[in-house]
Every structure is written in structure tokens, then in C-alpha cells.
Amino acid sequence: MIGRVIWRFPEVGSTQSVAFRLAELGAAHGTVIRADHQTAGRGRQGRAWESAPNSALMFSVILRPAFPLHELGGISILVGDLLAQTIDEISHETVHIKWPNDVLIDAQKVSGILLQTRSGPNAVAVLGIGINIESQTKEHRAGATFLNRHAIHPIDAETLFPIILKRIDTIWRDLQPELTPVQVERIESRMWLMGESVSIIDADREVQGTITGIAKNGGLRLSVDGSERVVVAGEIVRGPRPITEPNVN
Ligand code: BTN
């Protein structure tokens, strides 16, 4: 069960690192590591995740799937969807999922997910979740917001934490190798920039197209020059990126 064992720390570098260390030492599936502050919080694509002490709900869940790690594909967007649903119940503004799994309120990021895996004989995955709940010292960091800025009634991390753990547990129990049509439809109904022209940036690669939906493996479906393409990693940037003209003197 997710959350049967919970380790809580006032401060760690990253709950992801602590989770992998505990997993190496044999921690059971579903063990949760939570911190009130991270000094080296990690985000997707090598970015940092920074939150002032006690301003965010931050935790990592150790997952030991009884199936191959590549079949975990859909879990991060399903968890993104569950966070979006939960946040929607609290917020008075529209909540969107920005593929692959960010949650946005009013086009600003309120929550992010980091899924990391280690293969081998004791394959393990660690699912890290961060939700900005209170204002941070620099809360107006570009593109970020916090839940209580949009909440109908303010909520605290202690109330939210068990609700989210229970919902992750349900997702885990029902997890299939591919998303079901009902899940795809629900996620697409919340998708940020659905039907819009975007660029997907992944390291030094870039694809431009129009978002048409979510694939069964959790990838993003794009229409590119009239044919459909599915991208499985990257960052959405709104609109086609301008081509930089070379300097001509
Ligand atoms: C992202 O949006 O890029 C993902 C952010 C994930 C942040 C969480 S906070 C708890 C866990 N520990 C980390 O170091 N990162 C994740």
C-alpha cells in the first residue's frame, strides 16, 4: 500500500535521492519520503525545484512494479491528472495539465512530477511530487503560482497529503500497461494548449506541430505537416519558435 511507511524529514537535499538510497537498503514498495524543505530539489529535464521551507508539499514514493519498468509509462500523467482533479476541487480557477505532467492554474505552474527509474535485478521507480501551497519569498517567480492564492478555502499540506496518497494508491492498483480510452478522454479535456500550435523541445531536438491529444502510452500526439506523430519526452513551448536569422553585414 502506498504510504503505509512514511519517513518525514525537516530538511533533505532531495527526497528523490533519499528514496533511492532507502530503496537500495530494501525499503518496501509504497514507502514515502516527505520533507519540509529541500536544499537540492530536482525537477524534470535537469532543472532545480526550489521552494521556501514549509511552503510546499514535497514527497517521493518508492514503486517496485511487478512488471517491466517501460509499462509504467502512463503513471506520471495519471498522477498529474489526479493532482489536477484534486487541485480543481480546491481552486476557484481553471486547472490544466501541461503535458507531460505539470499542473497549471491560470496558466501558471502549481505542481510538478518527476518520475525516475533504476533498472536491474531490483528495478525501482521513484515518483516525486511537489505542490506549491503557500506563497514563497519569491513566489512571483516567472510562470509559478501557489495553491492558496486560488483556493476557495485555504488548505494545508497536512490535509492534502493523505488525500493524495490514497488517490495514488488507487491509481497504482488499477494501473494498466496503457491508458484506457476513458482516462485519455479525461486527460485531454484538461490539456493545456489542446489544438494549438506548439514546439516541443527535448535537449537539442525540436518538433513543431499542433497538439491533437494524448497517446495510450502517455505520449503527446501532434499533427506535424498533416501526419500524426507521438512524442514521448520534451517540454512544450507555445507557438512555433521564430527561426533566428543569421547576421548579414
Ligand atoms: C518538475 O516540475 O520539473 C518536477 C518537480 C518535482 C519536484 C518534487 S519535490 C519532491 C521530489 N523531490 C525532488 O527533488 N523533486 C521532486
Short mmCIF file of C-alpha atoms and ligand atoms in Angstrom, two decimals:
data_model
loop_
_atom_site.label_atom_id
_atom_site.label_comp_id
_atom_site.label_asym_id
_atom_site.label_seq_id
_atom_site.Cartn_x
_atom_site.Cartn_y
_atom_site.Cartn_z
CA MET A 1 0.00 0.00 0.00
CA ILE A 2 1.25 3.49 -0.85
CA GLY A 3 2.03 5.39 2.35
CA ARG A 4 2.00 2.52 4.85
CA VAL A 5 5.51 3.65 5.81
CA ILE A 6 6.20 7.40 5.77
CA TRP A 7 9.59 8.98 6.54
CA ARG A 8 9.36 12.68 7.33
CA PHE A 9 12.38 14.98 7.42
CA PRO A 10 12.62 18.69 8.29
CA GLU A 11 15.29 19.09 5.60
CA VAL A 12 16.98 16.92 2.98
CA GLY A 13 18.87 17.56 -0.26
CA SER A 14 16.22 15.88 -2.40
CA THR A 15 13.57 13.36 -1.34
CA GLN A 16 14.32 11.58 -4.64
CA SER A 17 17.90 10.84 -3.52
CA VAL A 18 16.75 9.72 -0.07
CA ALA A 19 14.14 7.46 -1.69
CA PHE A 20 16.70 5.79 -3.98
CA ARG A 21 19.05 5.29 -1.02
CA LEU A 22 16.30 3.73 1.10
CA ALA A 23 15.25 1.59 -1.87
CA GLU A 24 18.84 0.29 -2.12
CA LEU A 25 18.63 -0.58 1.57
CA GLY A 26 15.48 -2.60 0.89
CA ALA A 27 12.62 -0.17 1.65
CA ALA A 28 9.27 -1.65 0.66
CA HIS A 29 7.07 -0.69 -2.27
CA GLY A 30 4.91 2.29 -1.34
CA THR A 31 7.36 3.81 1.17
CA VAL A 32 7.00 7.60 1.15
CA ILE A 33 9.71 10.14 1.91
CA ARG A 34 8.49 13.63 2.73
CA ALA A 35 10.49 16.78 3.52
CA ASP A 36 9.50 20.24 4.75
CA HIS A 37 12.46 21.71 2.93
CA GLN A 38 14.83 20.56 0.18
CA THR A 39 18.21 22.15 -0.36
CA ALA A 40 18.77 20.45 -3.74
CA GLY A 41 15.25 19.68 -5.02
CA ARG A 42 15.22 18.24 -8.52
CA GLY A 43 12.87 18.90 -11.42
CA ARG A 44 12.46 17.40 -14.89
CA GLN A 45 14.98 17.99 -17.65
CA GLY A 46 17.79 18.58 -15.14
CA ARG A 47 16.13 21.65 -13.65
CA ALA A 48 16.07 22.54 -9.95
CA TRP A 49 12.87 22.54 -7.87
CA GLU A 50 13.09 25.33 -5.32
CA SER A 51 10.60 26.05 -2.54
CA ALA A 52 10.92 28.09 0.62
CA PRO A 53 10.76 25.97 3.85
CA ASN A 54 7.22 24.76 4.64
CA SER A 55 5.70 26.41 1.59
CA ALA A 56 5.21 23.25 -0.49
CA LEU A 57 4.09 19.64 -0.11
CA MET A 58 7.08 17.63 -1.35
CA PHE A 59 7.44 13.88 -1.29
CA SER A 60 8.71 10.85 -3.18
CA VAL A 61 7.14 7.41 -3.43
CA ILE A 62 9.15 4.21 -3.91
CA LEU A 63 7.49 1.99 -6.53
CA ARG A 64 8.51 -1.60 -7.09
CA PRO A 65 6.48 -2.71 -10.09
CA ALA A 66 5.89 -6.41 -10.66
CA PHE A 67 6.02 -5.67 -14.42
CA PRO A 68 8.68 -4.15 -16.73
CA LEU A 69 9.57 -0.51 -15.99
CA HIS A 70 8.61 0.63 -19.51
CA GLU A 71 5.00 -0.29 -18.72
CA LEU A 72 5.00 2.46 -16.07
CA GLY A 73 4.68 4.97 -18.92
CA GLY A 74 1.18 6.19 -18.12
CA ILE A 75 1.60 6.65 -14.38
CA SER A 76 3.10 10.11 -14.39
CA ILE A 77 0.31 11.63 -16.48
CA LEU A 78 -2.32 9.73 -14.43
CA VAL A 79 -0.83 11.20 -11.27
CA GLY A 80 -0.74 14.62 -12.99
CA ASP A 81 -4.44 14.12 -13.73
CA LEU A 82 -5.21 13.14 -10.13
CA LEU A 83 -3.34 16.21 -8.84
CA ALA A 84 -5.24 18.39 -11.31
CA GLN A 85 -8.58 16.90 -10.18
CA THR A 86 -7.68 17.36 -6.50
CA ILE A 87 -6.48 20.93 -7.06
CA ASP A 88 -9.61 21.65 -9.11
CA GLU A 89 -11.73 20.68 -6.09
CA ILE A 90 -9.89 23.38 -4.08
CA SER A 91 -9.33 26.13 -6.64
CA HIS A 92 -11.86 28.59 -7.99
CA GLU A 93 -9.95 28.87 -11.25
CA THR A 94 -9.50 26.56 -14.21
CA VAL A 95 -6.88 23.87 -13.72
CA HIS A 96 -4.97 22.44 -16.67
CA ILE A 97 -2.47 19.64 -17.25
CA LYS A 98 0.54 20.74 -19.22
CA TRP A 99 1.99 17.63 -20.83
CA PRO A 100 3.81 15.63 -19.66
CA ASN A 101 2.54 16.19 -16.11
CA ASP A 102 2.66 19.78 -14.81
CA VAL A 103 -0.45 21.18 -13.20
CA LEU A 104 -1.28 24.78 -14.08
CA ILE A 105 -3.73 27.21 -12.54
CA ASP A 106 -4.43 30.20 -14.72
CA ALA A 107 -1.51 29.17 -16.96
CA GLN A 108 0.97 29.18 -14.05
CA LYS A 109 2.61 26.08 -12.62
CA VAL A 110 1.37 24.95 -9.21
CA SER A 111 2.64 21.36 -9.20
CA GLY A 112 5.26 19.19 -10.89
CA ILE A 113 6.09 15.49 -11.04
CA LEU A 114 9.41 13.74 -11.52
CA LEU A 115 9.45 10.01 -12.31
CA GLN A 116 12.91 8.41 -12.18
CA THR A 117 13.74 4.75 -12.65
CA ARG A 118 16.67 2.42 -11.96
CA SER A 119 16.68 -0.83 -13.88
CA GLY A 120 18.46 -4.05 -12.92
CA PRO A 121 17.51 -7.07 -10.85
CA ASN A 122 15.90 -4.85 -8.18
CA ALA A 123 14.23 -2.43 -10.57
CA VAL A 124 12.73 0.53 -8.79
CA ALA A 125 10.95 3.73 -9.72
CA VAL A 126 10.67 6.86 -7.60
CA LEU A 127 7.75 9.19 -8.16
CA GLY A 128 8.42 12.69 -6.82
CA ILE A 129 5.67 15.24 -6.34
CA GLY A 130 5.91 18.91 -5.46
CA ILE A 131 2.88 21.16 -4.90
CA ASN A 132 3.32 24.84 -4.10
CA ILE A 133 0.81 25.57 -1.37
CA GLU A 134 1.84 28.82 0.25
CA SER A 135 3.42 31.96 -1.02
CA GLN A 136 7.18 31.73 -1.33
CA THR A 137 9.59 34.54 -0.72
CA LYS A 138 9.97 34.82 -4.46
CA GLU A 139 6.50 33.47 -5.23
CA HIS A 140 6.19 35.55 -8.31
CA ARG A 141 8.93 33.56 -9.95
CA ALA A 142 8.16 33.53 -13.65
CA GLY A 143 5.44 31.06 -14.51
CA ALA A 144 4.82 29.77 -10.96
CA THR A 145 1.90 30.12 -8.57
CA PHE A 146 0.73 28.57 -5.27
CA LEU A 147 -2.48 26.79 -4.41
CA ASN A 148 -3.77 29.03 -1.62
CA ARG A 149 -3.66 32.00 -3.92
CA HIS A 150 -6.51 30.38 -5.87
CA ALA A 151 -8.23 28.31 -3.16
CA ILE A 152 -11.90 28.75 -2.29
CA HIS A 153 -10.90 27.87 1.30
CA PRO A 154 -7.19 27.77 2.21
CA ILE A 155 -5.84 24.24 2.59
CA ASP A 156 -2.71 23.00 4.35
CA ALA A 157 -0.24 20.31 3.37
CA GLU A 158 -1.29 18.08 6.31
CA THR A 159 -4.86 17.87 4.98
CA LEU A 160 -3.85 17.41 1.36
CA PHE A 161 -1.12 14.79 1.89
CA PRO A 162 -3.28 11.78 2.97
CA ILE A 163 -5.89 12.55 0.28
CA ILE A 164 -3.26 12.46 -2.44
CA LEU A 165 -1.57 9.32 -1.10
CA LYS A 166 -4.91 7.48 -1.08
CA ARG A 167 -5.61 8.54 -4.64
CA ILE A 168 -2.15 7.46 -5.83
CA ASP A 169 -2.77 4.09 -4.18
CA THR A 170 -6.00 3.70 -6.19
CA ILE A 171 -4.21 4.62 -9.43
CA TRP A 172 -1.47 2.10 -8.69
CA ARG A 173 -3.94 -0.72 -8.03
CA ASP A 174 -5.80 -0.05 -11.30
CA LEU A 175 -2.69 0.66 -13.41
CA GLN A 176 -2.72 -0.93 -16.88
CA PRO A 177 0.22 -1.02 -19.36
CA GLU A 178 -1.67 1.57 -21.45
CA LEU A 179 -4.09 4.39 -20.66
CA THR A 180 -7.74 3.46 -21.13
CA PRO A 181 -9.96 5.47 -23.56
CA VAL A 182 -11.79 6.97 -20.55
CA GLN A 183 -8.50 8.13 -18.98
CA VAL A 184 -7.30 9.56 -22.31
CA GLU A 185 -10.56 11.47 -22.75
CA ARG A 186 -10.43 12.86 -19.20
CA ILE A 187 -6.82 13.99 -19.55
CA GLU A 188 -7.46 15.55 -22.96
CA SER A 189 -10.38 17.54 -21.52
CA ARG A 190 -7.90 19.30 -19.21
CA MET A 191 -4.96 19.57 -21.60
CA TRP A 192 -3.29 22.93 -21.80
CA LEU A 193 -2.85 24.18 -25.41
CA MET A 194 -5.02 21.39 -26.88
CA GLY A 195 -5.50 22.13 -30.60
CA GLU A 196 -2.85 24.84 -30.54
CA SER A 197 0.38 25.23 -32.39
CA VAL A 198 3.42 24.41 -30.23
CA SER A 199 7.09 23.49 -30.27
CA ILE A 200 8.36 20.51 -28.26
CA ILE A 201 11.92 20.96 -27.15
CA ASP A 202 13.92 17.93 -26.00
CA ALA A 203 17.63 18.56 -25.46
CA ASP A 204 18.84 19.69 -28.90
CA ARG A 205 15.80 18.33 -30.81
CA GLU A 206 12.69 20.30 -31.65
CA VAL A 207 9.36 19.28 -33.20
CA GLN A 208 6.72 21.79 -34.27
CA GLY A 209 3.09 20.83 -34.66
CA THR A 210 -0.47 21.10 -33.37
CA ILE A 211 -1.48 19.24 -30.20
CA THR A 212 -4.17 16.67 -31.04
CA GLY A 213 -4.23 14.68 -27.80
CA ILE A 214 -2.61 12.02 -25.63
CA ALA A 215 -1.44 8.61 -26.83
CA LYS A 216 -2.15 5.38 -24.95
CA ASN A 217 1.47 5.30 -23.73
CA GLY A 218 1.13 8.79 -22.21
CA GLY A 219 2.99 10.47 -25.10
CA LEU A 220 1.81 13.68 -26.74
CA ARG A 221 0.02 13.37 -30.10
CA LEU A 222 0.93 16.07 -32.57
CA SER A 223 -0.14 16.82 -36.09
CA VAL A 224 3.05 17.60 -37.98
CA ASP A 225 2.72 18.63 -41.63
CA GLY A 226 -0.52 16.67 -41.94
CA SER A 227 0.65 13.42 -40.35
CA GLU A 228 0.40 12.29 -36.76
CA ARG A 229 3.43 11.95 -34.56
CA VAL A 230 3.77 10.92 -30.91
CA VAL A 231 6.50 12.49 -28.80
CA VAL A 232 7.41 10.84 -25.50
CA ALA A 233 9.73 13.42 -23.93
CA GLY A 234 10.29 17.14 -24.03
CA GLU A 235 8.94 20.49 -22.99
CA ILE A 236 6.04 22.33 -24.60
CA VAL A 237 6.67 25.88 -25.73
CA ARG A 238 3.69 27.84 -27.02
CA GLY A 239 3.67 28.66 -30.74
CA PRO A 240 6.25 27.94 -33.42
CA ARG A 241 9.65 29.25 -32.34
CA PRO A 242 10.97 32.00 -34.56
CA ILE A 243 13.86 30.98 -36.81
CA THR A 244 16.89 33.05 -35.88
CA GLU A 245 18.15 34.92 -38.94
CA PRO A 246 21.91 34.81 -39.41
CA ASN A 247 23.61 38.18 -39.11
CA VAL A 248 24.29 39.57 -42.55
CA ASN A 249 26.64 42.55 -42.63
C1 BTN B 1 9.17 19.34 -12.34
O1 BTN B 1 8.16 20.03 -12.39
O2 BTN B 1 10.14 19.58 -13.07
C2 BTN B 1 9.21 18.21 -11.34
C3 BTN B 1 9.30 18.72 -9.95
C4 BTN B 1 9.32 17.61 -8.93
C5 BTN B 1 9.60 18.15 -7.56
C6 BTN B 1 9.49 17.09 -6.49
S1 BTN B 1 9.53 17.76 -4.87
C7 BTN B 1 9.67 16.16 -4.20
C8 BTN B 1 10.61 15.40 -5.11
N1 BTN B 1 11.99 15.63 -4.73
C9 BTN B 1 12.68 16.29 -5.67
O3 BTN B 1 13.88 16.61 -5.58
N2 BTN B 1 11.89 16.53 -6.72
C10 BTN B 1 10.55 16.01 -6.52
#
